[in-house]
Amino acid sequence: MATAEQVKALLESHAEGDDERFYAVAMQVAAYEARQGHGRIAQDLRAKIDSALAKGAARDSRPVPVAQPRGDLASLLSASYPKARLSDVILDEKTKGRLKRVVSEQRQHEKLRVHALRPRNRLLLVGPPGSGKTLTASALAGELSLPLFTILLDGLITKFMGETSAKLRLVFESIASTRGVYLFDEFDAIGGKRSSANDVGEIRRVLNSFLQFLEQEDSRSIVVAATNHPELLDPALFRRFDDVLEYTLPTLETAEAVFKAKLALFDTSPVDWDVVLRRAHGLSQAEITLACEDAAKESILRDQEQLTTEVLLSALDERHSARRS
C-alpha cells in the first residue's frame, strides 16, 4: 500500500495538474509494492501507467498552434510555452497572493472591462539573482495558457540613434496584437536613471519611449520587467507599473519549503533539517533547487533509497563554492 507521503504527493500533483510528477510518484508506488513482494499489484500499476502515458503522448503529438515571432520580431523576441504554475514558485504568502490576484483579474477581465476597470498587467519584479523572478513570468504564462515572449536585449539595443526606440515600438505593437506574457529581463539595461553620470542621449530616448509606450499600453497581454538592481532604475518607472514585487533570498521557512517540494519523491527521514537549513543560508532559491537536484542524482546513482544529510550538505557546499569562484 502506498505510504502517506506518496498519497499526499499524488493528490498534490493531480490538483496542480503536474502530470510528470503524478506519474513519477505512481511509478514510485509501483516500485514500493514490488519491494513488498506484491508483484501482481506492481505489474498492474506499471501497465496502467504505461497506458496512460501512451495516451498522453498521442494527445501531445497533435499539432498545436504556436505563436512564433516573424520578420523583424524574430531578432527581438524569443517564444516559449511554459508548463510552470504558481505552485512551482516558492514565495512568501503576501507575494504569492498578489500574483494570484493578477491571474484572477486576467481570467475575469471581461467582468472588469464592463465596469471600465483594467486588469493588472504591468509588473515590476526586483530582487537578487535566482530568487524566482524569471520563474514567476513562466508561471504566469503557464497559469493563463499563454506564450512567454522574452525580449532579446542584444537584438533590441543598438548604437544607432533612434533604432532602439523603433525596435521597442515593434515589441509594443506585438504586445498589442499577440496576447502573451512579455518579459523584459535585466530591465535596468533600458530603465536606468536618466540622471546617471554614464547616461547618453540615446539611452534617455529609449527610456522615454518605453515610458510612453507603457503608459499607452492597453492590451490583454502581461508586461513583466525584472531586475537584480532596482537602485539603478529611473524613479519615473515605478509608478508606471500596477505592482512592484520584491523578491529576497529564502528565509529558513521558504528554504525548507523548497527542499520539501523538490525532494518530495525521496525518503528524507534521515535528514537533519536544522543542519541542512543552516548550511543553505545565503543561497538563492535557484541555487537550493540545483543542490536538491545534485543530491537526488547522487542518491540515485548510489542506489540509495534514502536521502542523507551528508549528501545534501555536500551538494550545498558545491553551490557555495560556485558562488565564491
PDB file of N, CA and C in Angstrom, residues 2 36 38 62 101 112 164 166 200 213-214 230 242 244 249 296 310 317 320:
ATOM      1  N   ALA A   2       0.495   2.260  -0.730  1.00  0.00           N
ATOM      2  CA  ALA A   2       1.284   3.486  -0.815  1.00  0.00           C
ATOM      3  C   ALA A   2       1.439   4.124   0.563  1.00  0.00           C
ATOM      4  N   GLN A  36       7.714  -4.897  -1.606  1.00  0.00           N
ATOM      5  CA  GLN A  36       6.947  -5.563  -0.558  1.00  0.00           C
ATOM      6  C   GLN A  36       6.521  -6.978  -0.952  1.00  0.00           C
ATOM      7  N   HIS A  38       4.590  -7.664  -3.593  1.00  0.00           N
ATOM      8  CA  HIS A  38       3.284  -7.647  -4.252  1.00  0.00           C
ATOM      9  C   HIS A  38       3.484  -7.480  -5.756  1.00  0.00           C
ATOM     10  N   ARG A  62      -0.465  15.836 -31.402  1.00  0.00           N
ATOM     11  CA  ARG A  62      -1.343  16.571 -32.304  1.00  0.00           C
ATOM     12  C   ARG A  62      -0.796  17.979 -32.519  1.00  0.00           C
ATOM     13  N   ARG A 101      -3.775  37.320  -7.481  1.00  0.00           N
ATOM     14  CA  ARG A 101      -4.728  38.379  -7.826  1.00  0.00           C
ATOM     15  C   ARG A 101      -4.579  38.791  -9.284  1.00  0.00           C
ATOM     16  N   LEU A 112     -14.332  42.950 -15.443  1.00  0.00           N
ATOM     17  CA  LEU A 112     -13.748  44.233 -15.053  1.00  0.00           C
ATOM     18  C   LEU A 112     -13.947  45.282 -16.144  1.00  0.00           C
ATOM     19  N   THR A 164      16.891  51.809 -31.606  1.00  0.00           N
ATOM     20  CA  THR A 164      16.394  51.048 -30.463  1.00  0.00           C
ATOM     21  C   THR A 164      14.941  51.398 -30.165  1.00  0.00           C
ATOM     22  N   ALA A 166      12.758  52.483 -32.258  1.00  0.00           N
ATOM     23  CA  ALA A 166      11.931  51.923 -33.329  1.00  0.00           C
ATOM     24  C   ALA A 166      11.671  50.436 -33.084  1.00  0.00           C
ATOM     25  N   VAL A 200      23.789  58.423 -21.759  1.00  0.00           N
ATOM     26  CA  VAL A 200      23.994  59.024 -23.072  1.00  0.00           C
ATOM     27  C   VAL A 200      22.618  59.352 -23.641  1.00  0.00           C
ATOM     28  N   PHE A 213       5.319  54.229 -24.295  1.00  0.00           N
ATOM     29  CA  PHE A 213       4.640  53.024 -24.795  1.00  0.00           C
ATOM     30  C   PHE A 213       3.899  52.319 -23.653  1.00  0.00           C
ATOM     31  N   LEU A 214       4.528  52.235 -22.485  1.00  0.00           N
ATOM     32  CA  LEU A 214       3.898  51.547 -21.357  1.00  0.00           C
ATOM     33  C   LEU A 214       2.668  52.298 -20.881  1.00  0.00           C
ATOM     34  N   PRO A 230      17.371  47.241  -8.592  1.00  0.00           N
ATOM     35  CA  PRO A 230      16.319  48.266  -8.596  1.00  0.00           C
ATOM     36  C   PRO A 230      16.859  49.667  -8.318  1.00  0.00           C
ATOM     37  N   ASP A 242       1.619  48.377 -12.334  1.00  0.00           N
ATOM     38  CA  ASP A 242       0.491  48.115 -11.445  1.00  0.00           C
ATOM     39  C   ASP A 242       0.958  47.555 -10.112  1.00  0.00           C
ATOM     40  N   VAL A 244       4.713  46.404  -7.915  1.00  0.00           N
ATOM     41  CA  VAL A 244       6.158  46.220  -7.790  1.00  0.00           C
ATOM     42  C   VAL A 244       6.364  45.146  -6.732  1.00  0.00           C
ATOM     43  N   LEU A 249      16.277  36.662  -0.810  1.00  0.00           N
ATOM     44  CA  LEU A 249      16.825  35.329  -0.579  1.00  0.00           C
ATOM     45  C   LEU A 249      15.910  34.580   0.374  1.00  0.00           C
ATOM     46  N   ALA A 296      19.769  14.503  -5.299  1.00  0.00           N
ATOM     47  CA  ALA A 296      18.876  13.442  -5.775  1.00  0.00           C
ATOM     48  C   ALA A 296      19.603  12.523  -6.760  1.00  0.00           C
ATOM     49  N   GLU A 310      24.409  14.023   4.768  1.00  0.00           N
ATOM     50  CA  GLU A 310      25.746  14.205   4.202  1.00  0.00           C
ATOM     51  C   GLU A 310      25.686  14.510   2.711  1.00  0.00           C
ATOM     52  N   ASP A 317      27.465  22.602  -0.294  1.00  0.00           N
ATOM     53  CA  ASP A 317      28.834  23.138  -0.273  1.00  0.00           C
ATOM     54  C   ASP A 317      29.315  23.451  -1.681  1.00  0.00           C
ATOM     55  N   HIS A 320      27.854  26.741  -2.672  1.00  0.00           N
ATOM     56  CA  HIS A 320      28.560  27.857  -2.023  1.00  0.00           C
ATOM     57  C   HIS A 320      29.900  28.102  -2.709  1.00  0.00           C
TER      58      HIS A 320
END
